[in-house]
Amino acid sequence: MDLSRYFFTNLCTLLALTYLAGLINKNLLPRVSPKRREIFFVTGAILGGWTSMFFGLRLDESVLFDLRFIPLIAAPLFVSRPLSIFLIGIGIGVTRLTFGLQTASWVGFVNMVILGIVCALVHEWLRRNGRSQLTRMAVLIAVINVVNVVDIAVLGVIEPAVYLWQIASRTLPLSLVLSAFFTWVLWDLREDYRSREELQLINHRLEEQVKISGEKTEELIRTQSALEEKARLLTETNRYKSEFLANMSHELRTPLNSLLILSQLLKDNRNHTLLPEEVQYASLIHSSGNDLLHLINDILDLSKVEAGKMEMHYGEVNVNELPFLMKRAFDPMARQKGLSFFVSRDADVPDIVYTDGQRLQQILKNLLSNAFKFTESGSVTFRVSLAEKPGEISAHEVGGGVLGWLKFVISDTGIGISPDKLTLVFEAFQQADGTTSRRYGGTGLGLSISKQFAQLLGGHIELRSREEEGSTFTFFLPLLEVPAEEAIVLPPAALPSGSKPALPPSASASPAALLSQSEGPKAKVLIVDDDRRNLLSLQAILKDQPYHVLVAYNGREGLESLRRHPDVRLVLMDIMMPEMNGLDAIRHLRRNPRLKDLPVIAVSAQAMEGDREKCLMAGATDYISKPLEPDRLLRLMKKRLAPA
């Protein structure tokens, strides 16, 4: 018997079928579900076992020797469920019956069923015990081959002794070797298959990522286009805003010019035709016009900087006279507030510097005005000196035509600024105290414009401050090597952060001295307002009316005045005031049973939707907005003072 030739033929057949199955799996079943793929493997193993029988060794018409059990050994490489392994054994056994229903065929069927059971149980036991795949396959090769020999010896039609000594002694070693070889080939095929699947999975993921990346790229392009469009619209909007501010400022300056000139003529009273009281009215008009002009100038400057149209006119500036100019400009304010004002200039400071003198003075006046505004006691100091060392210049370096640095230091003993507000005060229209009850007023433009001008001059402003101790602003100005011979336009710096211009009070006279004191019994009227100009305007309206006017400068003083003067018949209450605003004052007086029916007319510049309702809900009897119409105010007062 040439068993080697038949067994080798069996093995080649199985390998050919395995290769064919691999091609089918690779090309026809790449996206089949795992369950269907397992069915394909079970069917292929049964087909392989059945095919091997066609090339087996026939001892007679019923006895057949072949390697039909090898696909059962290799099955655990591709299927993991015990039931699937068992089904492969049964399936191969059933195909044995297709060669006839003799005793040998049934023995072959029973043998494959037993081998299927043994293979499934042994593989599951080894898997649960944590054995490696290599160990499991080696054990299965040995067990299945041995059990196969035992089954044939016990159940077969050949005498056991003859089979064991003459046949099994030759077939067992050969089947062990061929089983191991076939299993090794399938092992390698499976690893190649797994590598291919992993590569396919990786490729699939890469394709998904490329797709997602492409979608994100398109989305980024769309977003970028949208941002560019918004940036264009924003630039255009800013340009329109700057043009609007510039045009409006110009249009407002034209009538202001006449107002200031005529009010100045009236204030001078050269013909002595006006009463002192009338001259004071003219002074108030002129001062208010100047305040408005300063505000318009600030807004115009800011719009020019934003539009990049601010021109710096360089020339010789006498530094020696700057301290005297500042002293002369702010001494009246210092005396009015009871503050000490110190100015000094170091001896080594050059007499002449090349810069824009107008913008330099504007920066210094804004900083000094700010210092006086927020200082209620103590002193303000102005000092001019050279920067002692480059380290004081922060990020700016001496060079590029800059010979050194001049520094202007403005220190005060005022309220100071909290650390979290140090940058906020340099933002346009921002203040450290932005609430309605802020005590100091201002539009929040002065520091913003000063910082912009400092940057346009090539310098910068530093701020150090501690709450309740004071603030120190240091303006660093570069000492240029060569003066500019003509006006130059510098590119605009980024819009800074900034804040409040502080203008000196426009009216210094006490309104109490100007109120009429007519003889005879008059109804007492209390005016509560923190703005002296508003008080004077109301006094002018009520001058010839049968009212005796009392004045308070904030809500707290108003309540105290009502306590001292229980015969007050009517209150004109401003809303935005320091210490205690008008709404809080109205609420407090309404809690007093004696004052719950006292007529209170809310007088406010807040004329937005809902402001009237706020005043009435707080307890005001009536509401009237600024600017006031005298006739309307008088009618309203007469109505509230009329006997019930």
Coordinates of N, CA and C in Angstrom, one line a residue, residues 147 183 503 576:
V147 N -7.6 9.7 18.6 CA -9.0 9.3 18.7 C -9.4 8.6 17.4
T183 N -2.3 22.4 8.9 CA -2.7 23.4 9.9 C -1.8 24.6 9.9
L503 N -12.9 116.8 32.6 CA -12.8 118.2 32.3 C -13.1 119.0 33.6
M576 N -30.2 110.5 38.1 CA -28.8 110.1 38.1 C -28.0 111.1 39.0

